[in-house]
C-alpha cells in the first residue's frame, strides 16, 4: 500500500513529499514535533500530545500553523489515507522557509507542517515487551558537542533572537562559570584591559573556528601573541577591544556589552588592523 504524507496543505505520495532546502527545520533544527500512537485507527493520548505541541510552539514563539481542530482533521486524514490501524502518526512544525540566517524570519512567514503515518506490527511490539530490553548507559551531554558544526542550531537561533529583541547585534554565550564561550555564529575575542589578546581555548566546548585559526597565524606573523585563556563577562566589559571572528563577518569589532559601552563605543585599532590583515591574506590566497 502506497504511503501518503501531508506537506503544507497538500497530501502527496510519500516519495514526493518534500520541504524546501531552506526550511528552518532542515537548516537549524528550528521546529517541534509530536507523535501519537494510533490504536485501531484512533489517536491515543490525544489531548496530552496536542497540549504539549502547543506548549512547545509557544516556547519557541512559532505561530500555530492552524487551530487544534484543523490539525486534528489533518492527523486523522493522514492516518486514514495511510490505512493505519496500529501504528503512529508523526507531526512536525518548523519556523518555515526563509533565506538562511539565524534570526527569526519576518513576521507572517508561514510555519511548515509535515504529517506522516506508519503502521506498526502490534504483535511484534507485544512480543518485544514480553522479552524486555537491555540498556547501555551514556553521558547525558545533550547538546554538549558544540565542537561539531552541526545543524542543531536552535539554541544559537534563540540566543541571537533574544539579542536582537534587546536591541543588540548578537549574543555572547556564557558558561556555568560565567566565562564567555563564543558568539551565536562566531568566536569571541578580547584585547583585555592589560592589552593581552585573548580567545578561549579549543579544549572548551566551542566551534573550532577557521577564521579564528587563520587569525592566530596572522597574529603570530605580526609578532604578537594570543593568550588562549577564557575570559569572563566582566573581563569583556572592561576590555579595550572585544571582537568576533567568522567566515562571513571576518573580524568584527564589538562596541557594547549588555548595554554598557566599551571604551568610547567605537571599534578599536587592533581589531581594525586584524580585520585588514585577515582580508588581505585570505583574499590573496583564495583559490
Ligand atoms: N562559532 C559558531 C557557533 C559558529 O556558527 C561559527 C560560524 N560558522 C563560528 C564559531 C566561526 O567559525 P568560522 O570562523 O569557521 O566561520
PDB file of C-alpha atoms and ligand atoms in Angstrom:
ATOM      1  CA  UNK A   1       0.000   0.000   0.000  1.00  0.00           C
ATOM      2  CA  UNK A   2       1.488   3.357  -1.010  1.00  0.00           C
ATOM      3  CA  UNK A   3       2.105   5.829   1.754  1.00  0.00           C
ATOM      4  CA  UNK A   4       0.910   9.421   1.763  1.00  0.00           C
ATOM      5  CA  UNK A   5       2.336  12.427   3.604  1.00  0.00           C
ATOM      6  CA  UNK A   6       0.805  15.813   4.325  1.00  0.00           C
ATOM      7  CA  UNK A   7       3.111  18.733   3.482  1.00  0.00           C
ATOM      8  CA  UNK A   8       1.948  22.324   3.851  1.00  0.00           C
ATOM      9  CA  UNK A   9      -1.651  21.817   2.851  1.00  0.00           C
ATOM     10  CA  UNK A  10      -1.209  19.033   0.299  1.00  0.00           C
ATOM     11  CA  UNK A  11      -1.334  15.227   0.585  1.00  0.00           C
ATOM     12  CA  UNK A  12       1.435  13.780  -1.547  1.00  0.00           C
ATOM     13  CA  UNK A  13       2.842  10.359  -2.322  1.00  0.00           C
ATOM     14  CA  UNK A  14       5.441   9.687   0.370  1.00  0.00           C
ATOM     15  CA  UNK A  15       8.328   9.586  -2.119  1.00  0.00           C
ATOM     16  CA  UNK A  16       7.455  13.027  -3.464  1.00  0.00           C
ATOM     17  CA  UNK A  17       6.724  14.680  -0.140  1.00  0.00           C
ATOM     18  CA  UNK A  18       9.425  17.342   0.228  1.00  0.00           C
ATOM     19  CA  UNK A  19      10.127  20.569   2.078  1.00  0.00           C
ATOM     20  CA  UNK A  20      12.226  23.465   0.823  1.00  0.00           C
ATOM     21  CA  UNK A  21      16.044  23.324   1.147  1.00  0.00           C
ATOM     22  CA  UNK A  22      15.880  26.462   3.260  1.00  0.00           C
ATOM     23  CA  UNK A  23      13.254  25.130   5.619  1.00  0.00           C
ATOM     24  CA  UNK A  24      14.398  26.123   9.095  1.00  0.00           C
ATOM     25  CA  UNK A  25      13.824  22.610  10.355  1.00  0.00           C
ATOM     26  CA  UNK A  26      16.450  21.387   7.908  1.00  0.00           C
ATOM     27  CA  UNK A  27      18.808  24.357   8.367  1.00  0.00           C
ATOM     28  CA  UNK A  28      18.588  24.945  12.125  1.00  0.00           C
ATOM     29  CA  UNK A  29      16.501  22.179  13.756  1.00  0.00           C
ATOM     30  CA  UNK A  30      14.171  25.140  14.366  1.00  0.00           C
ATOM     31  CA  UNK A  31      10.980  23.185  14.860  1.00  0.00           C
ATOM     32  CA  UNK A  32       8.970  20.903  17.108  1.00  0.00           C
ATOM     33  CA  UNK A  33       7.271  17.567  16.694  1.00  0.00           C
ATOM     34  CA  UNK A  34       4.771  15.217  18.255  1.00  0.00           C
ATOM     35  CA  UNK A  35       3.992  11.554  17.846  1.00  0.00           C
ATOM     36  CA  UNK A  36       0.649   9.942  18.619  1.00  0.00           C
ATOM     37  CA  UNK A  37       0.155   6.246  18.865  1.00  0.00           C
ATOM     38  CA  UNK A  38      -2.619   5.018  16.592  1.00  0.00           C
ATOM     39  CA  UNK A  39      -4.765   2.323  18.193  1.00  0.00           C
ATOM     40  CA  UNK A  40      -7.360   0.715  15.993  1.00  0.00           C
ATOM     41  CA  UNK A  41      -7.291   3.769  13.731  1.00  0.00           C
ATOM     42  CA  UNK A  42      -7.764   6.259  16.583  1.00  0.00           C
ATOM     43  CA  UNK A  43      -5.274   8.657  18.173  1.00  0.00           C
ATOM     44  CA  UNK A  44      -4.194   7.623  21.669  1.00  0.00           C
ATOM     45  CA  UNK A  45      -3.445  10.086  24.484  1.00  0.00           C
ATOM     46  CA  UNK A  46      -4.722  12.739  22.153  1.00  0.00           C
ATOM     47  CA  UNK A  47      -5.045  15.777  24.433  1.00  0.00           C
ATOM     48  CA  UNK A  48      -1.706  15.286  26.160  1.00  0.00           C
ATOM     49  CA  UNK A  49       0.234  15.358  22.913  1.00  0.00           C
ATOM     50  CA  UNK A  50      -1.783  18.220  21.460  1.00  0.00           C
ATOM     51  CA  UNK A  51      -1.301  20.311  24.592  1.00  0.00           C
ATOM     52  CA  UNK A  52       2.443  19.622  24.609  1.00  0.00           C
ATOM     53  CA  UNK A  53       2.629  20.561  20.930  1.00  0.00           C
ATOM     54  CA  UNK A  54       1.036  23.952  21.537  1.00  0.00           C
ATOM     55  CA  UNK A  55       3.267  24.489  24.558  1.00  0.00           C
ATOM     56  CA  UNK A  56       6.388  23.646  22.515  1.00  0.00           C
ATOM     57  CA  UNK A  57       5.269  26.034  19.758  1.00  0.00           C
ATOM     58  CA  UNK A  58       4.617  28.765  22.318  1.00  0.00           C
ATOM     59  CA  UNK A  59       8.029  28.290  23.942  1.00  0.00           C
ATOM     60  CA  UNK A  60       9.717  28.738  20.558  1.00  0.00           C
ATOM     61  CA  UNK A  61       7.375  31.548  19.513  1.00  0.00           C
ATOM     62  CA  UNK A  62       6.332  29.656  16.391  1.00  0.00           C
ATOM     63  CA  UNK A  63       2.813  30.654  15.332  1.00  0.00           C
ATOM     64  CA  UNK A  64       0.410  27.703  15.484  1.00  0.00           C
ATOM     65  CA  UNK A  65       0.008  26.749  11.819  1.00  0.00           C
ATOM     66  CA  UNK A  66      -3.722  26.112  12.295  1.00  0.00           C
ATOM     67  CA  UNK A  67      -6.305  25.518  15.009  1.00  0.00           C
ATOM     68  CA  UNK A  68      -6.310  22.358  17.106  1.00  0.00           C
ATOM     69  CA  UNK A  69      -9.446  21.284  15.289  1.00  0.00           C
ATOM     70  CA  UNK A  70      -7.906  21.732  11.842  1.00  0.00           C
ATOM     71  CA  UNK A  71      -4.748  19.964  12.934  1.00  0.00           C
ATOM     72  CA  UNK A  72      -6.795  17.108  14.329  1.00  0.00           C
ATOM     73  CA  UNK A  73      -8.501  16.749  10.966  1.00  0.00           C
ATOM     74  CA  UNK A  74      -5.140  16.584   9.185  1.00  0.00           C
ATOM     75  CA  UNK A  75      -3.805  13.988  11.636  1.00  0.00           C
ATOM     76  CA  UNK A  76      -6.923  11.835  11.223  1.00  0.00           C
ATOM     77  CA  UNK A  77      -6.915  12.219   7.454  1.00  0.00           C
ATOM     78  CA  UNK A  78      -3.247  11.197   7.241  1.00  0.00           C
ATOM     79  CA  UNK A  79      -3.976   8.125   9.355  1.00  0.00           C
ATOM     80  CA  UNK A  80      -6.974   7.335   7.144  1.00  0.00           C
ATOM     81  CA  UNK A  81      -5.140   7.784   3.838  1.00  0.00           C
ATOM     82  CA  UNK A  82      -2.347   5.513   5.055  1.00  0.00           C
ATOM     83  CA  UNK A  83      -4.864   2.938   6.304  1.00  0.00           C
ATOM     84  CA  UNK A  84      -3.111   2.750   9.661  1.00  0.00           C
ATOM     85  CA  UNK A  85      -4.893   0.573  12.234  1.00  0.00           C
ATOM     86  CA  UNK A  86      -1.992   0.201  14.675  1.00  0.00           C
ATOM     87  CA  UNK A  87       0.977   2.495  14.325  1.00  0.00           C
ATOM     88  CA  UNK A  88       1.984   6.091  14.795  1.00  0.00           C
ATOM     89  CA  UNK A  89       1.224   9.483  13.326  1.00  0.00           C
ATOM     90  CA  UNK A  90       4.102  11.974  13.281  1.00  0.00           C
ATOM     91  CA  UNK A  91       3.709  15.745  13.104  1.00  0.00           C
ATOM     92  CA  UNK A  92       6.453  18.290  12.607  1.00  0.00           C
ATOM     93  CA  UNK A  93       6.061  22.063  12.627  1.00  0.00           C
ATOM     94  CA  UNK A  94       9.017  24.307  11.778  1.00  0.00           C
ATOM     95  CA  UNK A  95       9.535  28.052  11.681  1.00  0.00           C
ATOM     96  CA  UNK A  96       9.045  27.874   7.941  1.00  0.00           C
ATOM     97  CA  UNK A  97      11.187  28.633   4.932  1.00  0.00           C
ATOM     98  CA  UNK A  98      13.339  31.736   4.704  1.00  0.00           C
ATOM     99  CA  UNK A  99      16.741  32.825   3.418  1.00  0.00           C
ATOM    100  CA  UNK A 100      19.218  31.149   5.774  1.00  0.00           C
ATOM    101  CA  UNK A 101      20.000  33.461   8.666  1.00  0.00           C
ATOM    102  CA  UNK A 102      19.887  32.796  12.405  1.00  0.00           C
ATOM    103  CA  UNK A 103      17.291  35.432  13.399  1.00  0.00           C
ATOM    104  CA  UNK A 104      13.612  34.565  13.131  1.00  0.00           C
ATOM    105  CA  UNK A 105      12.237  35.162   9.627  1.00  0.00           C
ATOM    106  CA  UNK A 106       9.922  38.134   9.054  1.00  0.00           C
ATOM    107  CA  UNK A 107       6.550  38.005  10.852  1.00  0.00           C
ATOM    108  CA  UNK A 108       3.955  36.304   8.700  1.00  0.00           C
ATOM    109  CA  UNK A 109       6.371  33.661   7.376  1.00  0.00           C
ATOM    110  CA  UNK A 110       4.151  30.584   7.460  1.00  0.00           C
ATOM    111  CA  UNK A 111       5.342  27.676   9.606  1.00  0.00           C
ATOM    112  CA  UNK A 112       5.915  24.418   7.728  1.00  0.00           C
ATOM    113  CA  UNK A 113       3.737  21.443   8.634  1.00  0.00           C
ATOM    114  CA  UNK A 114       4.530  17.840   7.835  1.00  0.00           C
ATOM    115  CA  UNK A 115       2.447  14.838   8.893  1.00  0.00           C
ATOM    116  CA  UNK A 116       3.297  11.208   8.221  1.00  0.00           C
ATOM    117  CA  UNK A 117       1.763   7.988   9.485  1.00  0.00           C
ATOM    118  CA  UNK A 118       3.043   4.451   9.553  1.00  0.00           C
ATOM    119  CA  UNK A 119       1.709   1.094  10.543  1.00  0.00           C
ATOM    120  CA  UNK A 120       3.417  -0.976  13.197  1.00  0.00           C
ATOM    121  CA  UNK A 121       3.096  -4.610  13.987  1.00  0.00           C
ATOM    122  CA  UNK A 122       1.323  -4.617  17.325  1.00  0.00           C
ATOM    123  CA  UNK A 123       2.031  -8.298  17.905  1.00  0.00           C
ATOM    124  CA  UNK A 124       5.754  -7.752  17.341  1.00  0.00           C
ATOM    125  CA  UNK A 125       5.705  -4.911  19.882  1.00  0.00           C
ATOM    126  CA  UNK A 126       3.947  -7.178  22.361  1.00  0.00           C
ATOM    127  CA  UNK A 127       6.488  -9.935  21.775  1.00  0.00           C
ATOM    128  CA  UNK A 128       9.322  -7.457  22.376  1.00  0.00           C
ATOM    129  CA  UNK A 129       7.682  -6.270  25.597  1.00  0.00           C
ATOM    130  CA  UNK A 130       7.320  -9.841  26.753  1.00  0.00           C
ATOM    131  CA  UNK A 131      11.116 -10.246  26.493  1.00  0.00           C
ATOM    132  CA  UNK A 132      12.159  -6.794  27.755  1.00  0.00           C
ATOM    133  CA  UNK A 133      15.262  -4.891  26.637  1.00  0.00           C
ATOM    134  CA  UNK A 134      18.761  -4.133  27.892  1.00  0.00           C
ATOM    135  CA  UNK A 135      20.265  -0.619  28.096  1.00  0.00           C
ATOM    136  CA  UNK A 136      23.752   0.896  27.880  1.00  0.00           C
ATOM    137  CA  UNK A 137      24.477   3.999  29.990  1.00  0.00           C
ATOM    138  CA  UNK A 138      25.861   7.051  28.166  1.00  0.00           C
ATOM    139  CA  UNK A 139      26.843  10.518  29.393  1.00  0.00           C
ATOM    140  CA  UNK A 140      23.936  12.935  29.071  1.00  0.00           C
ATOM    141  CA  UNK A 141      25.581  15.638  27.016  1.00  0.00           C
ATOM    142  CA  UNK A 142      22.562  16.898  25.108  1.00  0.00           C
ATOM    143  CA  UNK A 143      23.867  19.029  23.421  1.00  0.00           C
ATOM    144  CA  UNK A 144      27.407  19.218  24.653  1.00  0.00           C
ATOM    145  CA  UNK A 145      29.232  18.826  21.365  1.00  0.00           C
ATOM    146  CA  UNK A 146      29.467  22.389  20.101  1.00  0.00           C
ATOM    147  CA  UNK A 147      32.850  21.477  18.585  1.00  0.00           C
ATOM    148  CA  UNK A 148      30.918  19.715  15.822  1.00  0.00           C
ATOM    149  CA  UNK A 149      29.457  22.035  13.210  1.00  0.00           C
ATOM    150  CA  UNK A 150      26.004  20.509  13.342  1.00  0.00           C
ATOM    151  CA  UNK A 151      22.739  21.932  12.076  1.00  0.00           C
ATOM    152  CA  UNK A 152      21.322  21.580  15.596  1.00  0.00           C
ATOM    153  CA  UNK A 153      21.393  25.362  15.952  1.00  0.00           C
ATOM    154  CA  UNK A 154      18.165  26.062  17.793  1.00  0.00           C
ATOM    155  CA  UNK A 155      19.896  27.366  20.970  1.00  0.00           C
ATOM    156  CA  UNK A 156      22.013  29.667  18.789  1.00  0.00           C
ATOM    157  CA  UNK A 157      18.898  30.877  16.963  1.00  0.00           C
ATOM    158  CA  UNK A 158      17.075  31.629  20.234  1.00  0.00           C
ATOM    159  CA  UNK A 159      20.079  33.450  21.724  1.00  0.00           C
ATOM    160  CA  UNK A 160      20.530  35.502  18.548  1.00  0.00           C
ATOM    161  CA  UNK A 161      16.856  36.463  18.506  1.00  0.00           C
ATOM    162  CA  UNK A 162      16.955  37.387  22.228  1.00  0.00           C
ATOM    163  CA  UNK A 163      19.893  39.693  21.439  1.00  0.00           C
ATOM    164  CA  UNK A 164      18.061  41.315  18.522  1.00  0.00           C
ATOM    165  CA  UNK A 165      14.919  41.713  20.661  1.00  0.00           C
ATOM    166  CA  UNK A 166      17.056  43.520  23.247  1.00  0.00           C
ATOM    167  CA  UNK A 167      18.464  45.845  20.586  1.00  0.00           C
ATOM    168  CA  UNK A 168      21.897  44.151  20.434  1.00  0.00           C
ATOM    169  CA  UNK A 169      23.582  42.802  17.321  1.00  0.00           C
ATOM    170  CA  UNK A 170      24.405  39.307  18.582  1.00  0.00           C
ATOM    171  CA  UNK A 171      24.662  37.264  21.768  1.00  0.00           C
ATOM    172  CA  UNK A 172      27.788  36.056  23.516  1.00  0.00           C
ATOM    173  CA  UNK A 173      27.145  32.761  25.260  1.00  0.00           C
ATOM    174  CA  UNK A 174      28.257  32.345  28.870  1.00  0.00           C
ATOM    175  CA  UNK A 175      29.064  29.021  30.562  1.00  0.00           C
ATOM    176  CA  UNK A 176      28.178  27.929  34.092  1.00  0.00           C
ATOM    177  CA  UNK A 177      31.385  29.538  35.390  1.00  0.00           C
ATOM    178  CA  UNK A 178      30.467  32.931  33.978  1.00  0.00           C
ATOM    179  CA  UNK A 179      33.028  32.632  31.190  1.00  0.00           C
ATOM    180  CA  UNK A 180      32.265  33.526  27.582  1.00  0.00           C
ATOM    181  CA  UNK A 181      32.291  30.537  25.256  1.00  0.00           C
ATOM    182  CA  UNK A 182      31.572  32.098  21.841  1.00  0.00           C
ATOM    183  CA  UNK A 183      29.059  34.098  19.832  1.00  0.00           C
ATOM    184  CA  UNK A 184      25.962  32.515  18.303  1.00  0.00           C
ATOM    185  CA  UNK A 185      27.757  32.168  14.963  1.00  0.00           C
ATOM    186  CA  UNK A 186      31.285  33.400  15.634  1.00  0.00           C
ATOM    187  CA  UNK A 187      34.231  33.095  18.016  1.00  0.00           C
ATOM    188  CA  UNK A 188      34.755  35.688  20.734  1.00  0.00           C
ATOM    189  CA  UNK A 189      37.994  37.572  21.385  1.00  0.00           C
ATOM    190  CA  UNK A 190      39.157  40.465  23.534  1.00  0.00           C
ATOM    191  CA  UNK A 191      42.126  42.708  23.885  1.00  0.00           C
ATOM    192  CA  UNK A 192      41.912  42.738  27.674  1.00  0.00           C
ATOM    193  CA  UNK A 193      42.390  45.746  29.900  1.00  0.00           C
ATOM    194  CA  UNK A 194      46.122  44.980  30.117  1.00  0.00           C
ATOM    195  CA  UNK A 195      46.464  44.751  26.346  1.00  0.00           C
ATOM    196  CA  UNK A 196      46.623  40.930  26.051  1.00  0.00           C
ATOM    197  CA  UNK A 197      44.879  39.412  23.030  1.00  0.00           C
ATOM    198  CA  UNK A 198      42.708  36.584  24.352  1.00  0.00           C
ATOM    199  CA  UNK A 199      40.337  33.990  22.943  1.00  0.00           C
ATOM    200  CA  UNK A 200      39.015  30.854  24.529  1.00  0.00           C
ATOM    201  CA  UNK A 201      40.953  27.616  24.047  1.00  0.00           C
ATOM    202  CA  UNK A 202      39.517  24.946  21.799  1.00  0.00           C
ATOM    203  CA  UNK A 203      39.516  22.299  24.539  1.00  0.00           C
ATOM    204  CA  UNK A 204      36.370  24.097  25.590  1.00  0.00           C
ATOM    205  CA  UNK A 205      33.038  23.308  24.124  1.00  0.00           C
ATOM    206  CA  UNK A 206      33.175  25.724  21.208  1.00  0.00           C
ATOM    207  CA  UNK A 207      33.341  25.521  17.442  1.00  0.00           C
ATOM    208  CA  UNK A 208      36.938  25.453  16.204  1.00  0.00           C
ATOM    209  CA  UNK A 209      36.551  28.489  14.007  1.00  0.00           C
ATOM    210  CA  UNK A 210      38.628  28.512  10.858  1.00  0.00           C
ATOM    211  CA  UNK A 211      38.752  32.314  10.897  1.00  0.00           C
ATOM    212  CA  UNK A 212      39.972  32.094  14.487  1.00  0.00           C
ATOM    213  CA  UNK A 213      42.696  29.647  13.423  1.00  0.00           C
ATOM    214  CA  UNK A 214      43.862  31.783  10.480  1.00  0.00           C
ATOM    215  CA  UNK A 215      43.798  34.935  12.575  1.00  0.00           C
ATOM    216  CA  UNK A 216      46.011  33.239  15.151  1.00  0.00           C
ATOM    217  CA  UNK A 217      48.577  32.582  12.416  1.00  0.00           C
ATOM    218  CA  UNK A 218      48.361  36.196  11.267  1.00  0.00           C
ATOM    219  CA  UNK A 219      48.799  37.439  14.808  1.00  0.00           C
ATOM    220  CA  UNK A 220      51.943  35.336  15.179  1.00  0.00           C
ATOM    221  CA  UNK A 221      53.295  36.580  11.834  1.00  0.00           C
ATOM    222  CA  UNK A 222      52.815  40.093  13.189  1.00  0.00           C
ATOM    223  CA  UNK A 223      54.993  39.217  16.156  1.00  0.00           C
ATOM    224  CA  UNK A 224      52.077  39.378  18.580  1.00  0.00           C
ATOM    225  CA  UNK A 225      50.900  36.625  20.890  1.00  0.00           C
ATOM    226  CA  UNK A 226      47.483  35.156  21.562  1.00  0.00           C
ATOM    227  CA  UNK A 227      46.608  34.009  25.025  1.00  0.00           C
ATOM    228  CA  UNK A 228      44.163  31.085  24.660  1.00  0.00           C
ATOM    229  CA  UNK A 229      42.548  31.755  28.006  1.00  0.00           C
ATOM    230  CA  UNK A 230      38.852  32.105  28.769  1.00  0.00           C
ATOM    231  CA  UNK A 231      37.502  35.444  29.881  1.00  0.00           C
ATOM    232  CA  UNK A 232      34.535  36.416  31.990  1.00  0.00           C
ATOM    233  CA  UNK A 233      31.708  38.783  31.137  1.00  0.00           C
ATOM    234  CA  UNK A 234      33.377  41.322  33.436  1.00  0.00           C
ATOM    235  CA  UNK A 235      36.746  40.904  31.648  1.00  0.00           C
ATOM    236  CA  UNK A 236      34.939  41.528  28.369  1.00  0.00           C
ATOM    237  CA  UNK A 237      33.177  44.632  29.658  1.00  0.00           C
ATOM    238  CA  UNK A 238      36.479  46.034  30.883  1.00  0.00           C
ATOM    239  CA  UNK A 239      38.342  45.009  27.720  1.00  0.00           C
ATOM    240  CA  UNK A 240      39.923  47.550  25.425  1.00  0.00           C
ATOM    241  CA  UNK A 241      38.585  45.789  22.343  1.00  0.00           C
ATOM    242  CA  UNK A 242      36.222  42.864  22.143  1.00  0.00           C
ATOM    243  CA  UNK A 243      35.607  41.409  18.693  1.00  0.00           C
ATOM    244  CA  UNK A 244      34.300  38.325  16.916  1.00  0.00           C
ATOM    245  CA  UNK A 245      35.550  36.219  14.024  1.00  0.00           C
ATOM    246  CA  UNK A 246      33.749  34.112  11.433  1.00  0.00           C
ATOM    247  CA  UNK A 247      33.895  33.257   7.745  1.00  0.00           C
ATOM    248  CA  UNK A 248      31.034  35.633   6.997  1.00  0.00           C
ATOM    249  CA  UNK A 249      31.855  38.506   9.385  1.00  0.00           C
ATOM    250  CA  UNK A 250      35.710  38.263   9.140  1.00  0.00           C
ATOM    251  CA  UNK A 251      36.906  40.276  12.161  1.00  0.00           C
ATOM    252  CA  UNK A 252      34.021  42.307  13.557  1.00  0.00           C
ATOM    253  CA  UNK A 253      34.501  44.772  16.443  1.00  0.00           C
ATOM    254  CA  UNK A 254      32.134  44.659  19.418  1.00  0.00           C
ATOM    255  CA  UNK A 255      31.440  48.113  20.881  1.00  0.00           C
ATOM    256  CA  UNK A 256      28.919  47.360  23.651  1.00  0.00           C
ATOM    257  CA  UNK A 257      28.076  44.509  26.014  1.00  0.00           C
ATOM    258  CA  UNK A 258      24.810  44.178  27.970  1.00  0.00           C
ATOM    259  CA  UNK A 259      24.047  47.842  27.340  1.00  0.00           C
ATOM    260  CA  UNK A 260      27.467  49.065  28.531  1.00  0.00           C
ATOM    261  CA  UNK A 261      29.666  50.934  26.084  1.00  0.00           C
ATOM    262  CA  UNK A 262      33.163  49.516  25.584  1.00  0.00           C
ATOM    263  CA  UNK A 263      35.762  52.296  25.741  1.00  0.00           C
ATOM    264  CA  UNK A 264      34.481  55.185  23.662  1.00  0.00           C
ATOM    265  CA  UNK A 265      31.934  52.922  21.932  1.00  0.00           C
ATOM    266  CA  UNK A 266      33.910  52.818  18.684  1.00  0.00           C
ATOM    267  CA  UNK A 267      35.822  49.945  17.041  1.00  0.00           C
ATOM    268  CA  UNK A 268      39.338  49.663  18.426  1.00  0.00           C
ATOM    269  CA  UNK A 269      42.599  49.943  16.433  1.00  0.00           C
ATOM    270  CA  UNK A 270      43.818  46.352  16.802  1.00  0.00           C
ATOM    271  CA  UNK A 271      40.520  44.802  15.690  1.00  0.00           C
ATOM    272  CA  UNK A 272      40.524  47.102  12.660  1.00  0.00           C
ATOM    273  CA  UNK A 273      44.105  46.176  11.815  1.00  0.00           C
ATOM    274  CA  UNK A 274      43.468  42.468  12.243  1.00  0.00           C
ATOM    275  CA  UNK A 275      40.411  42.748  10.006  1.00  0.00           C
ATOM    276  CA  UNK A 276      42.504  44.356   7.237  1.00  0.00           C
ATOM    277  CA  UNK A 277      45.277  41.784   7.632  1.00  0.00           C
ATOM    278  CA  UNK A 278      42.758  38.936   7.575  1.00  0.00           C
ATOM    279  CA  UNK A 279      41.036  40.263   4.459  1.00  0.00           C
ATOM    280  CA  UNK A 280      44.366  40.872   2.667  1.00  0.00           C
ATOM    281  CA  UNK A 281      45.681  37.403   3.407  1.00  0.00           C
ATOM    282  CA  UNK A 282      42.555  35.415   2.708  1.00  0.00           C
ATOM    283  CA  UNK A 283      41.615  37.338  -0.440  1.00  0.00           C
ATOM    284  CA  UNK A 284      45.161  36.979  -1.791  1.00  0.00           C
ATOM    285  CA  UNK A 285      45.250  33.270  -1.078  1.00  0.00           C
ATOM    286  CA  UNK A 286      41.696  32.436  -2.095  1.00  0.00           C
ATOM    287  CA  UNK A 287      41.583  29.727  -4.757  1.00  0.00           C
TER     288      UNK A 287
HETATM  289  N1  LIG B   1      31.135  29.513  16.394  1.00  0.00           N
HETATM  290  C1  LIG B   1      29.925  29.205  15.886  1.00  0.00           C
HETATM  291  C2  LIG B   1      28.863  28.714  16.812  1.00  0.00           C
HETATM  292  C3  LIG B   1      29.679  29.371  14.510  1.00  0.00           C
HETATM  293  O1  LIG B   1      28.479  29.051  13.995  1.00  0.00           O
HETATM  294  C4  LIG B   1      30.720  29.885  13.692  1.00  0.00           C
HETATM  295  C5  LIG B   1      30.480  30.173  12.237  1.00  0.00           C
HETATM  296  N2  LIG B   1      30.042  29.152  11.490  1.00  0.00           N
HETATM  297  C6  LIG B   1      31.968  30.172  14.266  1.00  0.00           C
HETATM  298  C7  LIG B   1      32.134  29.976  15.619  1.00  0.00           C
HETATM  299  C8  LIG B   1      33.112  30.700  13.423  1.00  0.00           C
HETATM  300  O2  LIG B   1      33.629  29.684  12.615  1.00  0.00           O
HETATM  301  P1  LIG B   1      34.354  30.017  11.202  1.00  0.00           P
HETATM  302  O3  LIG B   1      35.426  31.016  11.514  1.00  0.00           O
HETATM  303  O4  LIG B   1      34.890  28.710  10.764  1.00  0.00           O
HETATM  304  O5  LIG B   1      33.303  30.585  10.311  1.00  0.00           O
END
